[in-house]
Amino acid sequence: MTPDSPDAPGRPGYADVADPVTGEVRLCASLCATCIFHPGNQADLLPGRVAQMVRDARACAGHIPCHSTLDTPAPAICRGYADGPDRGASLTLRLGRALNTLIEITPPDHPVP
């Protein structure tokens, strides 16, 4: 990852899904209620936006954080992205699995606006 990568610490939109003390990587245990990977367009995103987010994440070996966890003290990787065909592109997911530090959290009941 380079400092200008979309998921680099300090960049707008960056969500640290790993606990800096324990090294645990948070992953949503299920899709949140309005996950962008549910069928349809519940989040009212522009056409092609989800595909672009996936391409951006894949391009930097990153991931997509769950939008429902972004304004919480413990952001997590989106379950829809983690279960998709691009999950192997995420360095964070691969490391969490390899080091056995991947923990599943229950997504918040109500998405953050």
PDB file of N, CA and C in Angstrom:
ATOM      1  N   MET A   1       0.847  -1.162   0.000  1.00  0.00           N
ATOM      2  CA  MET A   1       0.000   0.000   0.000  1.00  0.00           C
ATOM      3  C   MET A   1       0.895   1.228   0.000  1.00  0.00           C
ATOM      4  N   THR A   2       0.516   2.212  -0.771  1.00  0.00           N
ATOM      5  CA  THR A   2       1.252   3.465  -0.806  1.00  0.00           C
ATOM      6  C   THR A   2       0.462   4.519  -0.041  1.00  0.00           C
ATOM      7  N   PRO A   3       1.109   5.635   0.337  1.00  0.00           N
ATOM      8  CA  PRO A   3       0.387   6.667   1.092  1.00  0.00           C
ATOM      9  C   PRO A   3      -0.811   7.239   0.348  1.00  0.00           C
ATOM     10  N   ASP A   4      -0.824   7.137  -0.986  1.00  0.00           N
ATOM     11  CA  ASP A   4      -1.962   7.680  -1.728  1.00  0.00           C
ATOM     12  C   ASP A   4      -3.005   6.614  -2.071  1.00  0.00           C
ATOM     13  N   SER A   5      -2.849   5.402  -1.556  1.00  0.00           N
ATOM     14  CA  SER A   5      -3.849   4.366  -1.767  1.00  0.00           C
ATOM     15  C   SER A   5      -5.161   4.798  -1.128  1.00  0.00           C
ATOM     16  N   PRO A   6      -6.293   4.426  -1.746  1.00  0.00           N
ATOM     17  CA  PRO A   6      -7.587   4.830  -1.195  1.00  0.00           C
ATOM     18  C   PRO A   6      -7.821   4.350   0.226  1.00  0.00           C
ATOM     19  N   ASP A   7      -7.172   3.282   0.637  1.00  0.00           N
ATOM     20  CA  ASP A   7      -7.418   2.783   1.993  1.00  0.00           C
ATOM     21  C   ASP A   7      -6.228   3.018   2.920  1.00  0.00           C
ATOM     22  N   ALA A   8      -5.384   4.003   2.600  1.00  0.00           N
ATOM     23  CA  ALA A   8      -4.233   4.311   3.440  1.00  0.00           C
ATOM     24  C   ALA A   8      -4.670   5.095   4.673  1.00  0.00           C
ATOM     25  N   PRO A   9      -4.093   4.787   5.851  1.00  0.00           N
ATOM     26  CA  PRO A   9      -4.444   5.523   7.062  1.00  0.00           C
ATOM     27  C   PRO A   9      -4.310   7.032   6.858  1.00  0.00           C
ATOM     28  N   GLY A  10      -5.272   7.762   7.401  1.00  0.00           N
ATOM     29  CA  GLY A  10      -5.234   9.216   7.300  1.00  0.00           C
ATOM     30  C   GLY A  10      -5.953   9.775   6.084  1.00  0.00           C
ATOM     31  N   ARG A  11      -6.291   8.927   5.130  1.00  0.00           N
ATOM     32  CA  ARG A  11      -7.007   9.409   3.950  1.00  0.00           C
ATOM     33  C   ARG A  11      -8.485   9.482   4.262  1.00  0.00           C
ATOM     34  N   PRO A  12      -9.197  10.415   3.629  1.00  0.00           N
ATOM     35  CA  PRO A  12     -10.645  10.469   3.821  1.00  0.00           C
ATOM     36  C   PRO A  12     -11.270   9.125   3.445  1.00  0.00           C
ATOM     37  N   GLY A  13     -12.192   8.672   4.260  1.00  0.00           N
ATOM     38  CA  GLY A  13     -12.862   7.418   3.984  1.00  0.00           C
ATOM     39  C   GLY A  13     -12.148   6.197   4.524  1.00  0.00           C
ATOM     40  N   TYR A  14     -10.953   6.377   5.077  1.00  0.00           N
ATOM     41  CA  TYR A  14     -10.215   5.244   5.624  1.00  0.00           C
ATOM     42  C   TYR A  14     -10.914   4.741   6.876  1.00  0.00           C
ATOM     43  N   ALA A  15     -11.040   3.443   6.993  1.00  0.00           N
ATOM     44  CA  ALA A  15     -11.645   2.835   8.181  1.00  0.00           C
ATOM     45  C   ALA A  15     -10.711   1.728   8.653  1.00  0.00           C
ATOM     46  N   ASP A  16     -10.173   1.878   9.857  1.00  0.00           N
ATOM     47  CA  ASP A  16      -9.242   0.892  10.393  1.00  0.00           C
ATOM     48  C   ASP A  16     -10.025  -0.290  10.942  1.00  0.00           C
ATOM     49  N   VAL A  17     -10.037  -1.385  10.201  1.00  0.00           N
ATOM     50  CA  VAL A  17     -10.806  -2.570  10.580  1.00  0.00           C
ATOM     51  C   VAL A  17      -9.998  -3.523  11.458  1.00  0.00           C
ATOM     52  N   ALA A  18      -8.783  -3.147  11.779  1.00  0.00           N
ATOM     53  CA  ALA A  18      -7.937  -3.978  12.649  1.00  0.00           C
ATOM     54  C   ALA A  18      -7.727  -3.262  13.976  1.00  0.00           C
ATOM     55  N   ASP A  19      -7.802  -3.999  15.046  1.00  0.00           N
ATOM     56  CA  ASP A  19      -7.543  -3.450  16.371  1.00  0.00           C
ATOM     57  C   ASP A  19      -6.036  -3.236  16.491  1.00  0.00           C
ATOM     58  N   PRO A  20      -5.588  -2.005  16.760  1.00  0.00           N
ATOM     59  CA  PRO A  20      -4.151  -1.741  16.812  1.00  0.00           C
ATOM     60  C   PRO A  20      -3.441  -2.425  17.984  1.00  0.00           C
ATOM     61  N   VAL A  21      -4.180  -2.792  19.010  1.00  0.00           N
ATOM     62  CA  VAL A  21      -3.570  -3.435  20.174  1.00  0.00           C
ATOM     63  C   VAL A  21      -3.493  -4.947  19.996  1.00  0.00           C
ATOM     64  N   THR A  22      -4.604  -5.567  19.604  1.00  0.00           N
ATOM     65  CA  THR A  22      -4.651  -7.033  19.522  1.00  0.00           C
ATOM     66  C   THR A  22      -4.322  -7.568  18.137  1.00  0.00           C
ATOM     67  N   GLY A  23      -4.461  -6.722  17.124  1.00  0.00           N
ATOM     68  CA  GLY A  23      -4.246  -7.179  15.752  1.00  0.00           C
ATOM     69  C   GLY A  23      -5.455  -7.891  15.164  1.00  0.00           C
ATOM     70  N   GLU A  24      -6.536  -7.992  15.936  1.00  0.00           N
ATOM     71  CA  GLU A  24      -7.741  -8.648  15.419  1.00  0.00           C
ATOM     72  C   GLU A  24      -8.337  -7.838  14.273  1.00  0.00           C
ATOM     73  N   VAL A  25      -8.740  -8.543  13.238  1.00  0.00           N
ATOM     74  CA  VAL A  25      -9.361  -7.930  12.067  1.00  0.00           C
ATOM     75  C   VAL A  25     -10.851  -8.198  12.161  1.00  0.00           C
ATOM     76  N   ARG A  26     -11.649  -7.118  12.166  1.00  0.00           N
ATOM     77  CA  ARG A  26     -13.098  -7.243  12.299  1.00  0.00           C
ATOM     78  C   ARG A  26     -13.756  -7.468  10.943  1.00  0.00           C
ATOM     79  N   LEU A  27     -14.665  -8.419  10.912  1.00  0.00           N
ATOM     80  CA  LEU A  27     -15.442  -8.774   9.727  1.00  0.00           C
ATOM     81  C   LEU A  27     -16.886  -8.910  10.156  1.00  0.00           C
ATOM     82  N   CYS A  28     -17.804  -8.304   9.426  1.00  0.00           N
ATOM     83  CA  CYS A  28     -19.219  -8.462   9.763  1.00  0.00           C
ATOM     84  C   CYS A  28     -19.602  -9.930   9.613  1.00  0.00           C
ATOM     85  N   ALA A  29     -20.331 -10.439  10.599  1.00  0.00           N
ATOM     86  CA  ALA A  29     -20.745 -11.839  10.595  1.00  0.00           C
ATOM     87  C   ALA A  29     -21.826 -12.104   9.554  1.00  0.00           C
ATOM     88  N   SER A  30     -22.524 -11.057   9.138  1.00  0.00           N
ATOM     89  CA  SER A  30     -23.583 -11.181   8.136  1.00  0.00           C
ATOM     90  C   SER A  30     -23.706  -9.849   7.409  1.00  0.00           C
ATOM     91  N   LEU A  31     -24.502  -9.849   6.363  1.00  0.00           N
ATOM     92  CA  LEU A  31     -24.759  -8.595   5.659  1.00  0.00           C
ATOM     93  C   LEU A  31     -25.566  -7.677   6.567  1.00  0.00           C
ATOM     94  N   CYS A  32     -25.247  -6.393   6.565  1.00  0.00           N
ATOM     95  CA  CYS A  32     -26.069  -5.458   7.324  1.00  0.00           C
ATOM     96  C   CYS A  32     -27.396  -5.273   6.578  1.00  0.00           C
ATOM     97  N   ALA A  33     -28.336  -4.622   7.204  1.00  0.00           N
ATOM     98  CA  ALA A  33     -29.686  -4.499   6.636  1.00  0.00           C
ATOM     99  C   ALA A  33     -29.703  -3.830   5.268  1.00  0.00           C
ATOM    100  N   THR A  34     -28.811  -2.904   5.033  1.00  0.00           N
ATOM    101  CA  THR A  34     -28.805  -2.183   3.755  1.00  0.00           C
ATOM    102  C   THR A  34     -27.494  -2.383   2.994  1.00  0.00           C
ATOM    103  N   CYS A  35     -26.919  -3.551   3.126  1.00  0.00           N
ATOM    104  CA  CYS A  35     -25.653  -3.846   2.459  1.00  0.00           C
ATOM    105  C   CYS A  35     -25.755  -3.596   0.952  1.00  0.00           C
ATOM    106  N   ILE A  36     -24.713  -3.015   0.411  1.00  0.00           N
ATOM    107  CA  ILE A  36     -24.688  -2.740  -1.033  1.00  0.00           C
ATOM    108  C   ILE A  36     -24.629  -4.013  -1.864  1.00  0.00           C
ATOM    109  N   PHE A  37     -24.387  -5.141  -1.220  1.00  0.00           N
ATOM    110  CA  PHE A  37     -24.328  -6.412  -1.939  1.00  0.00           C
ATOM    111  C   PHE A  37     -25.639  -7.187  -1.884  1.00  0.00           C
ATOM    112  N   HIS A  38     -26.660  -6.637  -1.223  1.00  0.00           N
ATOM    113  CA  HIS A  38     -28.004  -7.223  -1.315  1.00  0.00           C
ATOM    114  C   HIS A  38     -28.507  -7.003  -2.738  1.00  0.00           C
ATOM    115  N   PRO A  39     -29.375  -7.875  -3.229  1.00  0.00           N
ATOM    116  CA  PRO A  39     -29.980  -7.621  -4.548  1.00  0.00           C
ATOM    117  C   PRO A  39     -30.732  -6.290  -4.549  1.00  0.00           C
ATOM    118  N   GLY A  40     -30.746  -5.655  -5.672  1.00  0.00           N
ATOM    119  CA  GLY A  40     -31.404  -4.355  -5.783  1.00  0.00           C
ATOM    120  C   GLY A  40     -30.432  -3.239  -5.454  1.00  0.00           C
ATOM    121  N   ASN A  41     -30.971  -2.072  -5.257  1.00  0.00           N
ATOM    122  CA  ASN A  41     -30.136  -0.905  -4.985  1.00  0.00           C
ATOM    123  C   ASN A  41     -30.697  -0.172  -3.771  1.00  0.00           C
ATOM    124  N   GLN A  42     -30.672  -0.846  -2.627  1.00  0.00           N
ATOM    125  CA  GLN A  42     -31.261  -0.294  -1.410  1.00  0.00           C
ATOM    126  C   GLN A  42     -30.583   0.997  -0.952  1.00  0.00           C
ATOM    127  N   ALA A  43     -29.334   1.163  -1.290  1.00  0.00           N
ATOM    128  CA  ALA A  43     -28.597   2.362  -0.880  1.00  0.00           C
ATOM    129  C   ALA A  43     -28.753   3.495  -1.884  1.00  0.00           C
ATOM    130  N   ASP A  44     -29.490   3.257  -2.962  1.00  0.00           N
ATOM    131  CA  ASP A  44     -29.739   4.269  -3.993  1.00  0.00           C
ATOM    132  C   ASP A  44     -28.431   4.832  -4.566  1.00  0.00           C
ATOM    133  N   LEU A  45     -27.503   3.918  -4.856  1.00  0.00           N
ATOM    134  CA  LEU A  45     -26.220   4.319  -5.432  1.00  0.00           C
ATOM    135  C   LEU A  45     -26.353   4.528  -6.931  1.00  0.00           C
ATOM    136  N   LEU A  46     -25.477   5.333  -7.479  1.00  0.00           N
ATOM    137  CA  LEU A  46     -25.459   5.536  -8.923  1.00  0.00           C
ATOM    138  C   LEU A  46     -25.135   4.219  -9.616  1.00  0.00           C
ATOM    139  N   PRO A  47     -25.665   3.999 -10.798  1.00  0.00           N
ATOM    140  CA  PRO A  47     -25.347   2.765 -11.531  1.00  0.00           C
ATOM    141  C   PRO A  47     -23.834   2.608 -11.691  1.00  0.00           C
ATOM    142  N   GLY A  48     -23.348   1.419 -11.421  1.00  0.00           N
ATOM    143  CA  GLY A  48     -21.923   1.121 -11.564  1.00  0.00           C
ATOM    144  C   GLY A  48     -21.081   1.466 -10.348  1.00  0.00           C
ATOM    145  N   ARG A  49     -21.673   2.099  -9.327  1.00  0.00           N
ATOM    146  CA  ARG A  49     -20.890   2.521  -8.160  1.00  0.00           C
ATOM    147  C   ARG A  49     -20.315   1.339  -7.382  1.00  0.00           C
ATOM    148  N   VAL A  50     -21.113   0.306  -7.168  1.00  0.00           N
ATOM    149  CA  VAL A  50     -20.609  -0.852  -6.425  1.00  0.00           C
ATOM    150  C   VAL A  50     -19.468  -1.516  -7.197  1.00  0.00           C
ATOM    151  N   ALA A  51     -19.645  -1.672  -8.494  1.00  0.00           N
ATOM    152  CA  ALA A  51     -18.585  -2.273  -9.314  1.00  0.00           C
ATOM    153  C   ALA A  51     -17.304  -1.441  -9.232  1.00  0.00           C
ATOM    154  N   GLN A  52     -17.435  -0.113  -9.208  1.00  0.00           N
ATOM    155  CA  GLN A  52     -16.257   0.747  -9.097  1.00  0.00           C
ATOM    156  C   GLN A  52     -15.590   0.596  -7.731  1.00  0.00           C
ATOM    157  N   MET A  53     -16.393   0.479  -6.678  1.00  0.00           N
ATOM    158  CA  MET A  53     -15.839   0.277  -5.343  1.00  0.00           C
ATOM    159  C   MET A  53     -15.056  -1.032  -5.278  1.00  0.00           C
ATOM    160  N   VAL A  54     -15.592  -2.067  -5.895  1.00  0.00           N
ATOM    161  CA  VAL A  54     -14.905  -3.367  -5.922  1.00  0.00           C
ATOM    162  C   VAL A  54     -13.599  -3.252  -6.704  1.00  0.00           C
ATOM    163  N   ARG A  55     -13.643  -2.585  -7.850  1.00  0.00           N
ATOM    164  CA  ARG A  55     -12.410  -2.406  -8.645  1.00  0.00           C
ATOM    165  C   ARG A  55     -11.363  -1.626  -7.859  1.00  0.00           C
ATOM    166  N   ASP A  56     -11.787  -0.568  -7.178  1.00  0.00           N
ATOM    167  CA  ASP A  56     -10.851   0.241  -6.394  1.00  0.00           C
ATOM    168  C   ASP A  56     -10.227  -0.582  -5.268  1.00  0.00           C
ATOM    169  N   ALA A  57     -11.054  -1.357  -4.581  1.00  0.00           N
ATOM    170  CA  ALA A  57     -10.543  -2.194  -3.484  1.00  0.00           C
ATOM    171  C   ALA A  57      -9.567  -3.234  -4.012  1.00  0.00           C
ATOM    172  N   ARG A  58      -9.932  -3.871  -5.105  1.00  0.00           N
ATOM    173  CA  ARG A  58      -9.078  -4.901  -5.703  1.00  0.00           C
ATOM    174  C   ARG A  58      -7.742  -4.304  -6.166  1.00  0.00           C
ATOM    175  N   ALA A  59      -7.771  -3.098  -6.724  1.00  0.00           N
ATOM    176  CA  ALA A  59      -6.575  -2.470  -7.278  1.00  0.00           C
ATOM    177  C   ALA A  59      -5.498  -2.212  -6.228  1.00  0.00           C
ATOM    178  N   CYS A  60      -5.904  -2.038  -4.972  1.00  0.00           N
ATOM    179  CA  CYS A  60      -4.901  -1.759  -3.932  1.00  0.00           C
ATOM    180  C   CYS A  60      -4.853  -2.864  -2.883  1.00  0.00           C
ATOM    181  N   ALA A  61      -5.344  -4.064  -3.233  1.00  0.00           N
ATOM    182  CA  ALA A  61      -5.382  -5.209  -2.310  1.00  0.00           C
ATOM    183  C   ALA A  61      -6.143  -4.857  -1.042  1.00  0.00           C
ATOM    184  N   GLY A  62      -7.126  -3.957  -1.190  1.00  0.00           N
ATOM    185  CA  GLY A  62      -7.895  -3.495  -0.050  1.00  0.00           C
ATOM    186  C   GLY A  62      -9.194  -4.247   0.136  1.00  0.00           C
ATOM    187  N   HIS A  63     -10.127  -3.620   0.779  1.00  0.00           N
ATOM    188  CA  HIS A  63     -11.420  -4.200   1.075  1.00  0.00           C
ATOM    189  C   HIS A  63     -12.454  -3.079   1.109  1.00  0.00           C
ATOM    190  N   ILE A  64     -13.697  -3.443   1.265  1.00  0.00           N
ATOM    191  CA  ILE A  64     -14.765  -2.465   1.425  1.00  0.00           C
ATOM    192  C   ILE A  64     -15.245  -2.576   2.876  1.00  0.00           C
ATOM    193  N   PRO A  65     -15.198  -1.470   3.618  1.00  0.00           N
ATOM    194  CA  PRO A  65     -15.721  -1.529   4.979  1.00  0.00           C
ATOM    195  C   PRO A  65     -17.245  -1.502   4.961  1.00  0.00           C
ATOM    196  N   CYS A  66     -17.854  -2.100   5.955  1.00  0.00           N
ATOM    197  CA  CYS A  66     -19.306  -2.065   6.106  1.00  0.00           C
ATOM    198  C   CYS A  66     -19.704  -0.631   6.441  1.00  0.00           C
ATOM    199  N   HIS A  67     -20.593  -0.056   5.629  1.00  0.00           N
ATOM    200  CA  HIS A  67     -20.991   1.335   5.864  1.00  0.00           C
ATOM    201  C   HIS A  67     -21.711   1.509   7.196  1.00  0.00           C
ATOM    202  N   SER A  68     -22.344   0.465   7.696  1.00  0.00           N
ATOM    203  CA  SER A  68     -23.053   0.553   8.972  1.00  0.00           C
ATOM    204  C   SER A  68     -22.103   0.642  10.153  1.00  0.00           C
ATOM    205  N   THR A  69     -20.846   0.320   9.950  1.00  0.00           N
ATOM    206  CA  THR A  69     -19.871   0.348  11.045  1.00  0.00           C
ATOM    207  C   THR A  69     -18.920   1.537  10.959  1.00  0.00           C
ATOM    208  N   LEU A  70     -19.029   2.344   9.924  1.00  0.00           N
ATOM    209  CA  LEU A  70     -18.043   3.408   9.703  1.00  0.00           C
ATOM    210  C   LEU A  70     -17.956   4.418  10.833  1.00  0.00           C
ATOM    211  N   ASP A  71     -19.082   4.802  11.405  1.00  0.00           N
ATOM    212  CA  ASP A  71     -19.058   5.799  12.479  1.00  0.00           C
ATOM    213  C   ASP A  71     -19.091   5.169  13.863  1.00  0.00           C
ATOM    214  N   THR A  72     -18.669   3.931  13.956  1.00  0.00           N
ATOM    215  CA  THR A  72     -18.595   3.250  15.243  1.00  0.00           C
ATOM    216  C   THR A  72     -17.134   3.173  15.674  1.00  0.00           C
ATOM    217  N   PRO A  73     -16.873   2.845  16.914  1.00  0.00           N
ATOM    218  CA  PRO A  73     -15.476   2.713  17.349  1.00  0.00           C
ATOM    219  C   PRO A  73     -14.774   1.504  16.726  1.00  0.00           C
ATOM    220  N   ALA A  74     -15.549   0.594  16.116  1.00  0.00           N
ATOM    221  CA  ALA A  74     -14.952  -0.631  15.581  1.00  0.00           C
ATOM    222  C   ALA A  74     -15.460  -0.926  14.165  1.00  0.00           C
ATOM    223  N   PRO A  75     -14.959  -0.195  13.156  1.00  0.00           N
ATOM    224  CA  PRO A  75     -15.361  -0.495  11.779  1.00  0.00           C
ATOM    225  C   PRO A  75     -14.969  -1.928  11.412  1.00  0.00           C
ATOM    226  N   ALA A  76     -15.712  -2.507  10.477  1.00  0.00           N
ATOM    227  CA  ALA A  76     -15.477  -3.897  10.079  1.00  0.00           C
ATOM    228  C   ALA A  76     -15.529  -4.031   8.569  1.00  0.00           C
ATOM    229  N   ILE A  77     -14.948  -5.090   8.064  1.00  0.00           N
ATOM    230  CA  ILE A  77     -14.992  -5.378   6.631  1.00  0.00           C
ATOM    231  C   ILE A  77     -16.407  -5.827   6.273  1.00  0.00           C
ATOM    232  N   CYS A  78     -16.881  -5.366   5.154  1.00  0.00           N
ATOM    233  CA  CYS A  78     -18.213  -5.723   4.654  1.00  0.00           C
ATOM    234  C   CYS A  78     -18.279  -7.218   4.353  1.00  0.00           C
ATOM    235  N   ARG A  79     -19.312  -7.866   4.871  1.00  0.00           N
ATOM    236  CA  ARG A  79     -19.487  -9.309   4.650  1.00  0.00           C
ATOM    237  C   ARG A  79     -19.742  -9.608   3.176  1.00  0.00           C
ATOM    238  N   GLY A  80     -20.496  -8.757   2.519  1.00  0.00           N
ATOM    239  CA  GLY A  80     -20.777  -8.965   1.099  1.00  0.00           C
ATOM    240  C   GLY A  80     -19.509  -8.982   0.267  1.00  0.00           C
ATOM    241  N   TYR A  81     -18.586  -8.080   0.559  1.00  0.00           N
ATOM    242  CA  TYR A  81     -17.316  -8.067  -0.163  1.00  0.00           C
ATOM    243  C   TYR A  81     -16.482  -9.293   0.206  1.00  0.00           C
ATOM    244  N   ALA A  82     -16.433  -9.602   1.497  1.00  0.00           N
ATOM    245  CA  ALA A  82     -15.618 -10.730   1.968  1.00  0.00           C
ATOM    246  C   ALA A  82     -16.087 -12.058   1.390  1.00  0.00           C
ATOM    247  N   ASP A  83     -17.375 -12.198   1.137  1.00  0.00           N
ATOM    248  CA  ASP A  83     -17.912 -13.453   0.603  1.00  0.00           C
ATOM    249  C   ASP A  83     -17.911 -13.503  -0.920  1.00  0.00           C
ATOM    250  N   GLY A  84     -17.568 -12.403  -1.544  1.00  0.00           N
ATOM    251  CA  GLY A  84     -17.600 -12.335  -3.006  1.00  0.00           C
ATOM    252  C   GLY A  84     -16.362 -12.942  -3.646  1.00  0.00           C
ATOM    253  N   PRO A  85     -16.348 -12.977  -4.961  1.00  0.00           N
ATOM    254  CA  PRO A  85     -15.217 -13.586  -5.675  1.00  0.00           C
ATOM    255  C   PRO A  85     -13.910 -12.818  -5.520  1.00  0.00           C
ATOM    256  N   ASP A  86     -13.974 -11.568  -5.065  1.00  0.00           N
ATOM    257  CA  ASP A  86     -12.769 -10.755  -4.923  1.00  0.00           C
ATOM    258  C   ASP A  86     -12.164 -10.807  -3.530  1.00  0.00           C
ATOM    259  N   ARG A  87     -12.698 -11.647  -2.651  1.00  0.00           N
ATOM    260  CA  ARG A  87     -12.211 -11.672  -1.270  1.00  0.00           C
ATOM    261  C   ARG A  87     -10.727 -11.998  -1.181  1.00  0.00           C
ATOM    262  N   GLY A  88     -10.215 -12.759  -2.124  1.00  0.00           N
ATOM    263  CA  GLY A  88      -8.794 -13.096  -2.115  1.00  0.00           C
ATOM    264  C   GLY A  88      -7.899 -11.919  -2.427  1.00  0.00           C
ATOM    265  N   ALA A  89      -8.485 -10.830  -2.932  1.00  0.00           N
ATOM    266  CA  ALA A  89      -7.703  -9.643  -3.258  1.00  0.00           C
ATOM    267  C   ALA A  89      -7.357  -8.832  -2.019  1.00  0.00           C
ATOM    268  N   SER A  90      -8.091  -9.026  -0.938  1.00  0.00           N
ATOM    269  CA  SER A  90      -7.894  -8.219   0.263  1.00  0.00           C
ATOM    270  C   SER A  90      -6.733  -8.735   1.105  1.00  0.00           C
ATOM    271  N   LEU A  91      -5.706  -7.932   1.201  1.00  0.00           N
ATOM    272  CA  LEU A  91      -4.552  -8.287   2.022  1.00  0.00           C
ATOM    273  C   LEU A  91      -4.961  -8.416   3.487  1.00  0.00           C
ATOM    274  N   THR A  92      -5.819  -7.533   3.949  1.00  0.00           N
ATOM    275  CA  THR A  92      -6.264  -7.565   5.341  1.00  0.00           C
ATOM    276  C   THR A  92      -6.989  -8.870   5.654  1.00  0.00           C
ATOM    277  N   LEU A  93      -7.887  -9.295   4.764  1.00  0.00           N
ATOM    278  CA  LEU A  93      -8.592 -10.559   4.983  1.00  0.00           C
ATOM    279  C   LEU A  93      -7.635 -11.744   4.953  1.00  0.00           C
ATOM    280  N   ARG A  94      -6.725 -11.737   3.999  1.00  0.00           N
ATOM    281  CA  ARG A  94      -5.767 -12.842   3.911  1.00  0.00           C
ATOM    282  C   ARG A  94      -4.909 -12.934   5.165  1.00  0.00           C
ATOM    283  N   LEU A  95      -4.423 -11.796   5.640  1.00  0.00           N
ATOM    284  CA  LEU A  95      -3.597 -11.795   6.850  1.00  0.00           C
ATOM    285  C   LEU A  95      -4.401 -12.221   8.079  1.00  0.00           C
ATOM    286  N   GLY A  96      -5.623 -11.703   8.191  1.00  0.00           N
ATOM    287  CA  GLY A  96      -6.472 -12.084   9.316  1.00  0.00           C
ATOM    288  C   GLY A  96      -6.728 -13.577   9.361  1.00  0.00           C
ATOM    289  N   ARG A  97      -6.976 -14.163   8.186  1.00  0.00           N
ATOM    290  CA  ARG A  97      -7.203 -15.612   8.126  1.00  0.00           C
ATOM    291  C   ARG A  97      -5.911 -16.379   8.425  1.00  0.00           C
ATOM    292  N   ALA A  98      -4.810 -15.940   7.836  1.00  0.00           N
ATOM    293  CA  ALA A  98      -3.541 -16.646   8.008  1.00  0.00           C
ATOM    294  C   ALA A  98      -3.046 -16.593   9.452  1.00  0.00           C
ATOM    295  N   LEU A  99      -3.260 -15.476  10.117  1.00  0.00           N
ATOM    296  CA  LEU A  99      -2.784 -15.309  11.485  1.00  0.00           C
ATOM    297  C   LEU A  99      -3.839 -15.676  12.529  1.00  0.00           C
ATOM    298  N   ASN A 100      -4.982 -16.127  12.051  1.00  0.00           N
ATOM    299  CA  ASN A 100      -6.099 -16.509  12.918  1.00  0.00           C
ATOM    300  C   ASN A 100      -6.515 -15.351  13.827  1.00  0.00           C
ATOM    301  N   THR A 101      -6.544 -14.140  13.263  1.00  0.00           N
ATOM    302  CA  THR A 101      -6.946 -12.963  14.021  1.00  0.00           C
ATOM    303  C   THR A 101      -8.242 -12.358  13.477  1.00  0.00           C
ATOM    304  N   LEU A 102      -8.905 -13.074  12.610  1.00  0.00           N
ATOM    305  CA  LEU A 102     -10.158 -12.595  12.030  1.00  0.00           C
ATOM    306  C   LEU A 102     -11.287 -12.870  13.024  1.00  0.00           C
ATOM    307  N   ILE A 103     -12.004 -11.824  13.419  1.00  0.00           N
ATOM    308  CA  ILE A 103     -13.136 -12.009  14.322  1.00  0.00           C
ATOM    309  C   ILE A 103     -14.393 -11.479  13.638  1.00  0.00           C
ATOM    310  N   GLU A 104     -15.489 -12.148  13.856  1.00  0.00           N
ATOM    311  CA  GLU A 104     -16.759 -11.731  13.268  1.00  0.00           C
ATOM    312  C   GLU A 104     -17.547 -10.930  14.289  1.00  0.00           C
ATOM    313  N   ILE A 105     -18.072  -9.801  13.821  1.00  0.00           N
ATOM    314  CA  ILE A 105     -18.901  -8.967  14.684  1.00  0.00           C
ATOM    315  C   ILE A 105     -20.296  -8.890  14.082  1.00  0.00           C
ATOM    316  N   THR A 106     -21.268  -8.662  14.928  1.00  0.00           N
ATOM    317  CA  THR A 106     -22.633  -8.470  14.466  1.00  0.00           C
ATOM    318  C   THR A 106     -22.765  -7.040  13.982  1.00  0.00           C
ATOM    319  N   PRO A 107     -23.228  -6.839  12.746  1.00  0.00           N
ATOM    320  CA  PRO A 107     -23.377  -5.463  12.278  1.00  0.00           C
ATOM    321  C   PRO A 107     -24.457  -4.734  13.079  1.00  0.00           C
ATOM    322  N   PRO A 108     -24.342  -3.416  13.187  1.00  0.00           N
ATOM    323  CA  PRO A 108     -25.374  -2.674  13.920  1.00  0.00           C
ATOM    324  C   PRO A 108     -26.754  -2.909  13.299  1.00  0.00           C
ATOM    325  N   ASP A 109     -27.769  -2.908  14.133  1.00  0.00           N
ATOM    326  CA  ASP A 109     -29.140  -3.109  13.652  1.00  0.00           C
ATOM    327  C   ASP A 109     -29.586  -2.006  12.715  1.00  0.00           C
ATOM    328  N   HIS A 110     -29.137  -0.799  12.983  1.00  0.00           N
ATOM    329  CA  HIS A 110     -29.551   0.344  12.178  1.00  0.00           C
ATOM    330  C   HIS A 110     -28.329   0.951  11.508  1.00  0.00           C
ATOM    331  N   PRO A 111     -28.334   1.025  10.183  1.00  0.00           N
ATOM    332  CA  PRO A 111     -27.170   1.580   9.494  1.00  0.00           C
ATOM    333  C   PRO A 111     -26.943   3.046   9.871  1.00  0.00           C
ATOM    334  N   VAL A 112     -25.698   3.442   9.855  1.00  0.00           N
ATOM    335  CA  VAL A 112     -25.339   4.826  10.137  1.00  0.00           C
ATOM    336  C   VAL A 112     -25.708   5.658   8.927  1.00  0.00           C
ATOM    337  N   PRO A 113     -26.444   6.767   9.109  1.00  0.00           N
ATOM    338  CA  PRO A 113     -26.839   7.579   7.938  1.00  0.00           C
ATOM    339  C   PRO A 113     -25.641   8.221   7.256  1.00  0.00           C
TER     340      PRO A 113
END
